[in-house]
mmCIF file of C-alpha atoms in Angstrom:
data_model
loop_
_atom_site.group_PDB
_atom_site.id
_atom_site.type_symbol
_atom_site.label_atom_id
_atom_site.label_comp_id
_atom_site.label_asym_id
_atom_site.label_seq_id
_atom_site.Cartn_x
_atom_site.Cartn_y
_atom_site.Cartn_z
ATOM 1 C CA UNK E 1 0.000 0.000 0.000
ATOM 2 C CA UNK E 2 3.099 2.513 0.831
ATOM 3 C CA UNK E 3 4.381 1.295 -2.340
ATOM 4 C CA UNK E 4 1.129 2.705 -4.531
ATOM 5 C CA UNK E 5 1.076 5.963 -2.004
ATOM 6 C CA UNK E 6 4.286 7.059 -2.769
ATOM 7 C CA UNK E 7 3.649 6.081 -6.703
ATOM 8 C CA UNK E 8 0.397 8.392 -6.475
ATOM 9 C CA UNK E 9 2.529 11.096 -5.239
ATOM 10 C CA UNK E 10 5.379 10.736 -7.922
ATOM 11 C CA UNK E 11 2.710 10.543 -10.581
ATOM 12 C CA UNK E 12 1.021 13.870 -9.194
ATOM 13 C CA UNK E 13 3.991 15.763 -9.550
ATOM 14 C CA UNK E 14 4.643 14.589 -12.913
ATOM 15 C CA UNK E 15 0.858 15.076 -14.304
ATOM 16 C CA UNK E 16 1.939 15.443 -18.390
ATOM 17 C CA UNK E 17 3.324 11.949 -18.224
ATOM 18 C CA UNK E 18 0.982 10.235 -16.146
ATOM 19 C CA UNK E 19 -1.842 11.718 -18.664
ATOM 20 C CA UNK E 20 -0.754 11.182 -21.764
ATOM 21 C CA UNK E 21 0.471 7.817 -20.501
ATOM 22 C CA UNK E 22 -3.339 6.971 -19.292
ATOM 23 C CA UNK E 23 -5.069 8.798 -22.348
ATOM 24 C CA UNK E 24 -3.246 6.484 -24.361
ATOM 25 C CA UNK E 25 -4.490 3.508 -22.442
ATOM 26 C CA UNK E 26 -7.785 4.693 -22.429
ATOM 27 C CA UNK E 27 -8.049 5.016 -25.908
ATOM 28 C CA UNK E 28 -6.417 1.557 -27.058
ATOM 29 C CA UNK E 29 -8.973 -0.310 -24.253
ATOM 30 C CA UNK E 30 -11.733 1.771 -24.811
ATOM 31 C CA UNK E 31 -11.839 1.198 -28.254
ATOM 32 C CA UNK E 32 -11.016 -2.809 -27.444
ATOM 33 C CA UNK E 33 -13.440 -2.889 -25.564
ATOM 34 C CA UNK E 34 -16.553 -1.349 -27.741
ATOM 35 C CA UNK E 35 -15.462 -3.646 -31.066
ATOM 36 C CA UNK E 36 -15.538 -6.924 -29.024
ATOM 37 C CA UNK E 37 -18.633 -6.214 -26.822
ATOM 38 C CA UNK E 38 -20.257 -5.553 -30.839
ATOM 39 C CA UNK E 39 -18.086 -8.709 -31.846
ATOM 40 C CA UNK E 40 -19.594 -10.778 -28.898
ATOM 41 C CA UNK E 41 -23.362 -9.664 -29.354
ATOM 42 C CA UNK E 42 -23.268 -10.241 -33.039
ATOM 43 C CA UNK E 43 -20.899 -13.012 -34.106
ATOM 44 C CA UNK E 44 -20.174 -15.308 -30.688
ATOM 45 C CA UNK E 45 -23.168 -14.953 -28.438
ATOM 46 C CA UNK E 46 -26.391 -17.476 -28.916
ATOM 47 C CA UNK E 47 -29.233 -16.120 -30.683
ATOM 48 C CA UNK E 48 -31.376 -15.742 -28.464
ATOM 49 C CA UNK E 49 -34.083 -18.573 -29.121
ATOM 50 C CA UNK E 50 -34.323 -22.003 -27.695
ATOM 51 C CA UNK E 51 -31.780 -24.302 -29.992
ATOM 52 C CA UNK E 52 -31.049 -21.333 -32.601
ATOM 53 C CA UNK E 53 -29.291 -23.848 -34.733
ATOM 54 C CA UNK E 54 -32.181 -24.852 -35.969
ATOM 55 C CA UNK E 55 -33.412 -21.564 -37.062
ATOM 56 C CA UNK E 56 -32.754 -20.827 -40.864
ATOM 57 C CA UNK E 57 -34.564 -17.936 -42.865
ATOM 58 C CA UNK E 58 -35.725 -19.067 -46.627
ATOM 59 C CA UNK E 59 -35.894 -16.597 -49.534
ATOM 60 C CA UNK E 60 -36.584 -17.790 -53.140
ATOM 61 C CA UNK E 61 -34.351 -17.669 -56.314
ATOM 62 C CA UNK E 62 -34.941 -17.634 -60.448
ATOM 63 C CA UNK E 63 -32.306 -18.745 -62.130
ATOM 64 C CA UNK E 64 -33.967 -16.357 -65.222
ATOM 65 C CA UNK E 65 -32.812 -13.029 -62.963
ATOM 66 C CA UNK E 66 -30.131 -14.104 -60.278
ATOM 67 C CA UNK E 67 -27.405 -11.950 -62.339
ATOM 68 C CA UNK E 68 -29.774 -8.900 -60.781
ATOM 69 C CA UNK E 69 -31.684 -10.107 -57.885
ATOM 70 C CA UNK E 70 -29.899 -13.154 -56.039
ATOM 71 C CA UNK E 71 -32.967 -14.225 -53.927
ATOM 72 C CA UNK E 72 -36.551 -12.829 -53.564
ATOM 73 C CA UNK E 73 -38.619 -13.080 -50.437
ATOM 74 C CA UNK E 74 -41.015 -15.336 -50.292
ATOM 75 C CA UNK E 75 -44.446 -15.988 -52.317
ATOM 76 C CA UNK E 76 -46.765 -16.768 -50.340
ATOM 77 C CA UNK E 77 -48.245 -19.277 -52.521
ATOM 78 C CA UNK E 78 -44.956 -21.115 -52.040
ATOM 79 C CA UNK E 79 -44.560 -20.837 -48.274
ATOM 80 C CA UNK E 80 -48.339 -22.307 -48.054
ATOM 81 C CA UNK E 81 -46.922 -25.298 -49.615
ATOM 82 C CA UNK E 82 -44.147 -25.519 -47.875
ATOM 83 C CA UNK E 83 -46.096 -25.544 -44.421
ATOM 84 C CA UNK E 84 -48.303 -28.071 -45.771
ATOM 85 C CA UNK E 85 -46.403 -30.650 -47.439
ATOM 86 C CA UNK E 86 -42.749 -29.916 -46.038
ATOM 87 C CA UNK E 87 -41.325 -33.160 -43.459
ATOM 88 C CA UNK E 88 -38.216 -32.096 -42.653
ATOM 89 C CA UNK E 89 -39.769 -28.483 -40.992
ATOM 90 C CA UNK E 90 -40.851 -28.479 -37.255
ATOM 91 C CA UNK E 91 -42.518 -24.846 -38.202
ATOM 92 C CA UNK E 92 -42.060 -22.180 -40.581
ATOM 93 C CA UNK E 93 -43.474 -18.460 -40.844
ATOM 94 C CA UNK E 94 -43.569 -15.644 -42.785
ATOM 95 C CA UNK E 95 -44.012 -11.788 -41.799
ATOM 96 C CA UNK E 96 -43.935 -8.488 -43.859
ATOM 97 C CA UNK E 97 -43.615 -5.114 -41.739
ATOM 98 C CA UNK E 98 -45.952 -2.580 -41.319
ATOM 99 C CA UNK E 99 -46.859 0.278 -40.005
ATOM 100 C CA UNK E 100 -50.849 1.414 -39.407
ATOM 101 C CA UNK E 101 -51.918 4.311 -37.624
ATOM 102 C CA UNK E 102 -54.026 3.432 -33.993
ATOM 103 C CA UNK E 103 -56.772 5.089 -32.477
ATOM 104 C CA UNK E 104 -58.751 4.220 -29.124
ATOM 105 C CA UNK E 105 -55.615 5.166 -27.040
ATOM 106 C CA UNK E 106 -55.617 8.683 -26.747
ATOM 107 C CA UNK E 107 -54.125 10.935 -29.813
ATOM 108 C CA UNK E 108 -54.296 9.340 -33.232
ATOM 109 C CA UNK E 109 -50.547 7.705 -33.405
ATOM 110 C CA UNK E 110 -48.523 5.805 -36.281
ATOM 111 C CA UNK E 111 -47.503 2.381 -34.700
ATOM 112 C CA UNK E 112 -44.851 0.124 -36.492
ATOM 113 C CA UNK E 113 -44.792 -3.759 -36.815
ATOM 114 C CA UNK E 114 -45.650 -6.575 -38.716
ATOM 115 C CA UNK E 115 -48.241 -8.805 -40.346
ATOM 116 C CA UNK E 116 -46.868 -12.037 -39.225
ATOM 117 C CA UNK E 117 -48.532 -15.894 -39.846
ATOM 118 C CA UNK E 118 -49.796 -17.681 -36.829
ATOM 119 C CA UNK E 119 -47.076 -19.718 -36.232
ATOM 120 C CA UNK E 120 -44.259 -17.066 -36.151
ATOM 121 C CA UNK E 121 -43.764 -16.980 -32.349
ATOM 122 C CA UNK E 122 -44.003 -21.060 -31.779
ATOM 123 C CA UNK E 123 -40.813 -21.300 -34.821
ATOM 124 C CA UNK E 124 -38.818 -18.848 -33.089
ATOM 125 C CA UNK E 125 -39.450 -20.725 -29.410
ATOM 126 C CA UNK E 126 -40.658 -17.325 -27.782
ATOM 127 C CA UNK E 127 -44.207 -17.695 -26.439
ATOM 128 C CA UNK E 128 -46.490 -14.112 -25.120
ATOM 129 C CA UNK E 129 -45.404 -13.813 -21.085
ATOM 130 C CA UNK E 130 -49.386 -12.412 -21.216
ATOM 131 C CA UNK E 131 -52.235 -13.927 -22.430
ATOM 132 C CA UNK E 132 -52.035 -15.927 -25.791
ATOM 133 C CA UNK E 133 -50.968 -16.506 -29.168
ATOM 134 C CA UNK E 134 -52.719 -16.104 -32.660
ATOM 135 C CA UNK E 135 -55.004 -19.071 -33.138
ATOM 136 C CA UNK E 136 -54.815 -20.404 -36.643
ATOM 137 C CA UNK E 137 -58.414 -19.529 -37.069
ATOM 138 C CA UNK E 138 -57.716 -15.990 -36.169
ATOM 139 C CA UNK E 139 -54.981 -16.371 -39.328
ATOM 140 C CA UNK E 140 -57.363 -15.736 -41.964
ATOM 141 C CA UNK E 141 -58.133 -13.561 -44.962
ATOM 142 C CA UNK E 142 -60.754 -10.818 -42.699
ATOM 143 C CA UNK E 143 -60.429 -12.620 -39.829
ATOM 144 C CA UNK E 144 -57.082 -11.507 -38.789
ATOM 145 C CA UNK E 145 -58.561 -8.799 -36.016
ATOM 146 C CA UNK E 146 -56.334 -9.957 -32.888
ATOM 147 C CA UNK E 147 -53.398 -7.775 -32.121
ATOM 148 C CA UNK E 148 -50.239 -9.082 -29.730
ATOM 149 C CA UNK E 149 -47.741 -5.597 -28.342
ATOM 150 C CA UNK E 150 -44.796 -5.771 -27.812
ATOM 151 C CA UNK E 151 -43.487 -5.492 -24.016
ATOM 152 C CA UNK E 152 -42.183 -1.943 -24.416
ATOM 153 C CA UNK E 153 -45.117 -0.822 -26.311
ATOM 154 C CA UNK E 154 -47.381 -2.295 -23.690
ATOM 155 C CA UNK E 155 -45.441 0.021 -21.018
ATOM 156 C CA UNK E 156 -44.983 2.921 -22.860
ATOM 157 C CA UNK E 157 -48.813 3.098 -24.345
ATOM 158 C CA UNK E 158 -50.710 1.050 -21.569
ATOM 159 C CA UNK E 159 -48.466 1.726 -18.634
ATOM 160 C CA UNK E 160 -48.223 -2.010 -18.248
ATOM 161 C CA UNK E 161 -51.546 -2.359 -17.309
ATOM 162 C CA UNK E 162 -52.310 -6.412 -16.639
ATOM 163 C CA UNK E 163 -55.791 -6.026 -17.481
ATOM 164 C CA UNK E 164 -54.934 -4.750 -20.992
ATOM 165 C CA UNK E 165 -56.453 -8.364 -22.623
ATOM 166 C CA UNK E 166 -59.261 -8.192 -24.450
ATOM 167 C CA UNK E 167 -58.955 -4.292 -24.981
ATOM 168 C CA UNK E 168 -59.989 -3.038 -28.501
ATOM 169 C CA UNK E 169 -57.639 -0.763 -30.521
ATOM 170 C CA UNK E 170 -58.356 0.226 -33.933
ATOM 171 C CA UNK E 171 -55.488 0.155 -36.677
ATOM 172 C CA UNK E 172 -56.662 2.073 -39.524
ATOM 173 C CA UNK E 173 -60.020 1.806 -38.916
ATOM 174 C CA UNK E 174 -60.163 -1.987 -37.958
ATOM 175 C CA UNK E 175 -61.112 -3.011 -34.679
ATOM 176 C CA UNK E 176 -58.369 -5.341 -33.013
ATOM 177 C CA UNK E 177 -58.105 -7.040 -29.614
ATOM 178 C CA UNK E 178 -55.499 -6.966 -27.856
ATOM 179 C CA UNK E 179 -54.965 -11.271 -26.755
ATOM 180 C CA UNK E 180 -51.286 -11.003 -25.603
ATOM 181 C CA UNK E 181 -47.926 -8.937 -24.624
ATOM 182 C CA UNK E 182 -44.527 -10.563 -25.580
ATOM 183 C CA UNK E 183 -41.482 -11.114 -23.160
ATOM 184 C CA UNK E 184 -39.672 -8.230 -22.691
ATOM 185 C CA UNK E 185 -36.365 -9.628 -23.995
ATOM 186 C CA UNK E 186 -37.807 -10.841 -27.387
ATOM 187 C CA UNK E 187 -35.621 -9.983 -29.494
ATOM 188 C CA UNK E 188 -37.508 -9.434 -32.812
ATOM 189 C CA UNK E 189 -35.843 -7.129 -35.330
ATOM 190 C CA UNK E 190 -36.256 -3.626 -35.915
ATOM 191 C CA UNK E 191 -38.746 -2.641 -38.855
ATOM 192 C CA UNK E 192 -36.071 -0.799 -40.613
ATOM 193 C CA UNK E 193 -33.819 -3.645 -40.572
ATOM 194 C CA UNK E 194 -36.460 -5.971 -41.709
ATOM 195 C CA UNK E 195 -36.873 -2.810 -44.283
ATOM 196 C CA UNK E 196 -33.885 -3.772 -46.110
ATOM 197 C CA UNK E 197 -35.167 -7.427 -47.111
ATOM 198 C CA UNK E 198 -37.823 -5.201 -49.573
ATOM 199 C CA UNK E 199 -35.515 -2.619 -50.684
ATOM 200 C CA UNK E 200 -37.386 0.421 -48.399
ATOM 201 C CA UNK E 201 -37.248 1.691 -44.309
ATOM 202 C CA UNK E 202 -40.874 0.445 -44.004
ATOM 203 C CA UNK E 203 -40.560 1.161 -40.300
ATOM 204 C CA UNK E 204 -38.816 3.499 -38.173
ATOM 205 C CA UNK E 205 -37.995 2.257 -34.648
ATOM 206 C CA UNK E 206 -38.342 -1.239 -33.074
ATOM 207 C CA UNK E 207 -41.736 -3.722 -33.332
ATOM 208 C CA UNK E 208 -44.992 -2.458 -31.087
ATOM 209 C CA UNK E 209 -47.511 -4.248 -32.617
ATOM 210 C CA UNK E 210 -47.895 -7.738 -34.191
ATOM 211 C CA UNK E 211 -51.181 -8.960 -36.185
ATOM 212 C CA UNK E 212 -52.206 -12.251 -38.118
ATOM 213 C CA UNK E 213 -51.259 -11.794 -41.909
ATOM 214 C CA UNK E 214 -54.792 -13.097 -42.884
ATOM 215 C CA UNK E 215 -53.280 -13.969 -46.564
ATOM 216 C CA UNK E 216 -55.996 -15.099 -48.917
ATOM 217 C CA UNK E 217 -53.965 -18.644 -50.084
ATOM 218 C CA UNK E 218 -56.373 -18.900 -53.051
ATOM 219 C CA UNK E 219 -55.831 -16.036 -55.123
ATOM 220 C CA UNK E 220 -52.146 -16.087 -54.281
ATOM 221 C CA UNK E 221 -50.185 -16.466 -57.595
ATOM 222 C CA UNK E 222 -47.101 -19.491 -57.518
ATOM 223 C CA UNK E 223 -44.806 -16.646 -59.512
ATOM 224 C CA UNK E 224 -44.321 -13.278 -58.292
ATOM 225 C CA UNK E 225 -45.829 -11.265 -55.248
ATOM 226 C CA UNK E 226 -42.673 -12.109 -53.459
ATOM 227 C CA UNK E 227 -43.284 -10.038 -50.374
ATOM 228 C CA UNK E 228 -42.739 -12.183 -46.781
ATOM 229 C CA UNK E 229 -39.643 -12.725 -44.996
ATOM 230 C CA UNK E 230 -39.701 -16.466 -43.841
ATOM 231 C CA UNK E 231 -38.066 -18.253 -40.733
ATOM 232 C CA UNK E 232 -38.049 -22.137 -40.284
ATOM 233 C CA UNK E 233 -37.177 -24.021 -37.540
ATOM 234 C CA UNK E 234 -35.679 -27.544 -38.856
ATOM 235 C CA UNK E 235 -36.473 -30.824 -37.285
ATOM 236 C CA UNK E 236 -33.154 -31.922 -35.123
ATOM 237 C CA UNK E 237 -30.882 -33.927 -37.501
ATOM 238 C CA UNK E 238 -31.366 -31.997 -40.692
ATOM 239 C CA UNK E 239 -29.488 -30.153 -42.278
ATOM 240 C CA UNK E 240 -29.667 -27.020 -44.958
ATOM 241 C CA UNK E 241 -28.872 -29.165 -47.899
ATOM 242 C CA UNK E 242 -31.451 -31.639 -46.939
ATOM 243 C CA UNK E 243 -34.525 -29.126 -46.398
ATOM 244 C CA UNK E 244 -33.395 -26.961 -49.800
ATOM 245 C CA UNK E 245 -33.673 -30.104 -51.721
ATOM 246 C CA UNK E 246 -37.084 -31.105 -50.295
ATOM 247 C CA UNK E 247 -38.742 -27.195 -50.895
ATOM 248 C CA UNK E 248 -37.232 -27.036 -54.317
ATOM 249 C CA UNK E 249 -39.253 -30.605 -55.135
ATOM 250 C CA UNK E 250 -42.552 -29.135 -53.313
ATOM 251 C CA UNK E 251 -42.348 -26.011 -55.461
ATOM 252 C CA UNK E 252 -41.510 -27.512 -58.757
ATOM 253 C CA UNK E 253 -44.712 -29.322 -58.314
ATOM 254 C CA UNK E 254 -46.636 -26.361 -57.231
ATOM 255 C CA UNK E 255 -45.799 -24.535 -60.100
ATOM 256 C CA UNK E 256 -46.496 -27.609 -62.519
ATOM 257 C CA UNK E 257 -50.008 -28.142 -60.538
ATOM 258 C CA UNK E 258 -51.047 -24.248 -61.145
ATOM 259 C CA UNK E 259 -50.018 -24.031 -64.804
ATOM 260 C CA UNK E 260 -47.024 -21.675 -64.201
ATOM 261 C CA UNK E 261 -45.052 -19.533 -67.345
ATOM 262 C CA UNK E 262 -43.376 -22.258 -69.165
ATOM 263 C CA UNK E 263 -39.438 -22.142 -68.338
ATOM 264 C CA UNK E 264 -40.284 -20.481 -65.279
ATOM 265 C CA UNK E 265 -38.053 -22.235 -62.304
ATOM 266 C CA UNK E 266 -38.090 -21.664 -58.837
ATOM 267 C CA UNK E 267 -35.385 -22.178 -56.029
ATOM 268 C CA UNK E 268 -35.471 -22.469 -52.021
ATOM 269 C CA UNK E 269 -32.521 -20.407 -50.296
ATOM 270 C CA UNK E 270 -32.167 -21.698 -46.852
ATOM 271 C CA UNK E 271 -29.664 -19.561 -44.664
ATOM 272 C CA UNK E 272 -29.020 -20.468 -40.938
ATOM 273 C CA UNK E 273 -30.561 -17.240 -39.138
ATOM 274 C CA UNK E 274 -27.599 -15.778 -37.769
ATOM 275 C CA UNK E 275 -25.579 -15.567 -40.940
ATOM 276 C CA UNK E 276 -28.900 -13.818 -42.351
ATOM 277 C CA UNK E 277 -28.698 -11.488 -39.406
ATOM 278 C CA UNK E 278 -25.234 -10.935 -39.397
ATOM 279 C CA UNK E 279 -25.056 -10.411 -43.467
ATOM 280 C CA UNK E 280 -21.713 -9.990 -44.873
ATOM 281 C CA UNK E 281 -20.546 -7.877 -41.888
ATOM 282 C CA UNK E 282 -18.812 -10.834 -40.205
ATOM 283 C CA UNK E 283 -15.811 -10.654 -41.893
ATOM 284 C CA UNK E 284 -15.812 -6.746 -41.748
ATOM 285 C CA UNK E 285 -16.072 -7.292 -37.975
ATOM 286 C CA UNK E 286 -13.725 -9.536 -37.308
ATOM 287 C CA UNK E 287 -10.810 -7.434 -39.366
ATOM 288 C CA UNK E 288 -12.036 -4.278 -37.186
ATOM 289 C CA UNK E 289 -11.614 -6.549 -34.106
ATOM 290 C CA UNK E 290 -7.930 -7.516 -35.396
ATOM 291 C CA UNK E 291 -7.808 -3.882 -36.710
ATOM 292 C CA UNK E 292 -7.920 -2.713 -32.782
ATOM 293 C CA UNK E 293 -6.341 -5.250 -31.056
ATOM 294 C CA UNK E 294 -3.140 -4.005 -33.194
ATOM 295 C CA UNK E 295 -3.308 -0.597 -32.149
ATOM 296 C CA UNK E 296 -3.727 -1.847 -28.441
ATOM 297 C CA UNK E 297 -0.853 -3.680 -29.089
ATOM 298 C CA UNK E 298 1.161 -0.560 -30.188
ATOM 299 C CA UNK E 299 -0.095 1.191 -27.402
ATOM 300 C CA UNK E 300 1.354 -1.147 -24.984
ATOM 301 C CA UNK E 301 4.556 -0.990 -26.682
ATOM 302 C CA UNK E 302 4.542 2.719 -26.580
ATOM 303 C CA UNK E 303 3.435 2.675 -22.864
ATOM 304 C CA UNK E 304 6.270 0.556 -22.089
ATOM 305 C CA UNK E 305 8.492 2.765 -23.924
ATOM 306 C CA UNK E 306 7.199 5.812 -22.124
ATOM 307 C CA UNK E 307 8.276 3.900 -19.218
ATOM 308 C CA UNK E 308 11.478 2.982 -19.842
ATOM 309 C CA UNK E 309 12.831 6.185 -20.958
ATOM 310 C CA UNK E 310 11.301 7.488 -17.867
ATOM 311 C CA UNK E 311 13.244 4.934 -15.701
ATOM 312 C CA UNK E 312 16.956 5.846 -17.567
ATOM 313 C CA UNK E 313 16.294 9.481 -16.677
ATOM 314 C CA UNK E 314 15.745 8.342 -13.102
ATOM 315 C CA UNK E 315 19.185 6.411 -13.157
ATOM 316 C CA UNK E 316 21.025 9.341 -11.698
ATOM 317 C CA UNK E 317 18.750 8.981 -8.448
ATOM 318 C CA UNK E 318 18.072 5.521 -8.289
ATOM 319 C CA UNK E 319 21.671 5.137 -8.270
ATOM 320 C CA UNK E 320 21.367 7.834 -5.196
ATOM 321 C CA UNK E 321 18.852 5.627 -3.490
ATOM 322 C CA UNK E 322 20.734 2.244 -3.757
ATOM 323 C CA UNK E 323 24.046 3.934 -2.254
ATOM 324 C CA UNK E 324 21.875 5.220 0.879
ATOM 325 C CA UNK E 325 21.011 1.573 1.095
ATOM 326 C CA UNK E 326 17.623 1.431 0.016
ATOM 327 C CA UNK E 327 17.162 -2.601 -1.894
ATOM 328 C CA UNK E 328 16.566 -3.036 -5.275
ATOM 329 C CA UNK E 329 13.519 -5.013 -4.485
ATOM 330 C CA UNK E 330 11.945 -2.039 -3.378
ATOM 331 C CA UNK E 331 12.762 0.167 -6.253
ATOM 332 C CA UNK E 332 11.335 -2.736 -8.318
ATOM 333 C CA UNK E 333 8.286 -2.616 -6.765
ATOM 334 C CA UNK E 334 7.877 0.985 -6.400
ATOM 335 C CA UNK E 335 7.962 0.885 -10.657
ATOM 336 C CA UNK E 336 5.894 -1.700 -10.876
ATOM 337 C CA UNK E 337 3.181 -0.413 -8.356
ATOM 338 C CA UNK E 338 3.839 2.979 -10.980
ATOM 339 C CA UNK E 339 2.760 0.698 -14.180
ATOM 340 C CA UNK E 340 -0.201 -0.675 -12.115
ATOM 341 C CA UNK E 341 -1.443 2.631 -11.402
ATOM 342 C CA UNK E 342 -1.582 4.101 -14.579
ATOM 343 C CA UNK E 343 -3.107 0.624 -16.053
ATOM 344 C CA UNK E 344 -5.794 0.494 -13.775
ATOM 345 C CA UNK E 345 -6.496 4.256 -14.017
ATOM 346 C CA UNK E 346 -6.355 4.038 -18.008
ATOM 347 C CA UNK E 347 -8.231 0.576 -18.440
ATOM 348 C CA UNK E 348 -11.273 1.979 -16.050
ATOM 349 C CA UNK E 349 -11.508 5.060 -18.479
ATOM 350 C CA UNK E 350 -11.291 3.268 -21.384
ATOM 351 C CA UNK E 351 -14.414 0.894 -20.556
ATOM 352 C CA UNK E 352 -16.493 3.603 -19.466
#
């Protein structure tokens, strides 16, 4: 403890060293620190979903226009077939965002979120911590007037009131019940990232509101109308290969059985869900990561240069000291308590 006292005191006296010295450890750890903590949430942490292996997102491809437009979303006359026929799926979904403007709460507002199939929230593992999910009957074309908030938008708007079930809010006119208020840790994506899948910021801030899509199967056509992002969750044991070959065989023969454009070929695209979250940015992050854990590594190296240029011009009194008997192990640990101080003082600035 003298040790660190008497380092405090040196360091005090000499207050341009000691801050550059910690400024430049601040900098190198605080920037450390903010690429990995992005690093960790994006590329090395879980999804957060029971057994996110088995979560994939599908998109659809024509060989006739991949040279401009690799995949599509999904048609929804093809994701009906999928759900029906597919037996390597435990569940699959689509959803499109939206926004609709809600009255019956006070002020006329715009809300944002998504028209979403009944079976969105049982795929992803993630069930309503109040009241219920969509019921597939409540999934229909006209039928889809059943709303589920979001946890923050059920705070915000409703000031977490428990006995918000069965409430009515209108969205554009339509009356909706409210049957259910999802976890607050869901964590759905943010309209305008969803936005990008369709080429447009359909939303501007995070998912209030979810509602049945209510899509009218029967007038859905097998080619075009591409419009819903689609997740799966796989049955354990199967892999992306497997379930690509099987929707490409139920889609051939959808197309056959509704008389599609001659020539006309449709493919599955099944990507594991965090590689369609995390896009082509992985590799961009991980060279940032390496980019920053060089410079920290210079700024050691300069640190420790700082230091030892410090010690030689000290020579002329540590040399002092040691002939008025004072040991070398306590001029050792006199610099070293020196080092420790302006590491710990540096490396607590940097993470906050």
């Amino acid at each position: 403890m003298r040790d660190f006292r008497l380092a405090f005191r040196r360091l005090a006296h000499q207050r341009g060293f000691a801050l550059v010295a910690i400024l430049t450890l601040a900098v190198g750890i605080g920037a450390n620190t903010a690429i990995f903590s992005l690093v960790d949430g994006v590329l090395l942490r879980p999804l957060a979903f029971p057994q996110p292996e088995q979560l994939v997102s599908l998109d659809e491809s024509i060989p006739q226009f991949v040279g401009k437009y690799p995949f599509f979303p999904v048609n929804a006359a093809s994701f009906h077939a999928w759900e029906q026929q597919s037996k390597l799926l435990a569940g699959v979904a689509i959803l499109q965002p939206n926004t609709w403007v809600m009255t019956g709460n006070g002020e006329p507002q715009q809300v944002h979120g998504a028209i979403i199939s009944a079976g969105m929230f049982k795929v992803l593992g993630v069930p309503p911590r109040l009241g219920r999910d969509f019921l597939a009957s409540e999934d229909v074309h006209n039928q889809n007037h059943v709303v589920i908030l979001s946890d923050a938008f059920w705070r915000s708007q409703f000031h977490a009131d428990p006995g918000i079930l069965g409430r009515t809010i209108d969205l554009d006119g339509a009356a909706c019940q409210i049957v259910g208020v999802m976890p607050p840790d869901f964590p759905f994506p943010y309209g305008e990232e969803l936005g990008t899948f369709f080429g447009s910021s359909l939303s501007g801030g995070p998912m209030q509101i979810f509602r049945p899509a209510g899509v009218d199967f029967a007038s859905a056509p097998v080619v075009g109308n591409f419009n819903y992002l689609s997740f799966a969750r796989l049955k354990p044991g199967v892999t992306a290969a497997q379930l690509r070959a099987e929707l490409d065989v139920i889609t051939a023969n959808l197309l056959a059985a509704k008389h599609a454009p001659a020539g006309i070929t449709v493919h599955a695209v099944v990507t594991p869900l965090r590689d369609m979250i995390v896009g082509d940015h992985g590799l961009g992050l991980w060279m940032l990561l390496a980019a920053v854990g060089a410079i920290l590594l210079i700024v050691c190296l300069n640190l420790a240069n700082l230091l030892l240029v410090r010690v030689h011009g000290r020579g002329h009194e540590l040399a002092i000291r040691l002939a008025l008997g004072a040991s070398r192990g306590r001029l050792i640990r006199e610099t070293v308590a020196e080092g420790l101080l302006l590491s710990l003082t540096g490396g607590v600035l940097g993470i906050l």
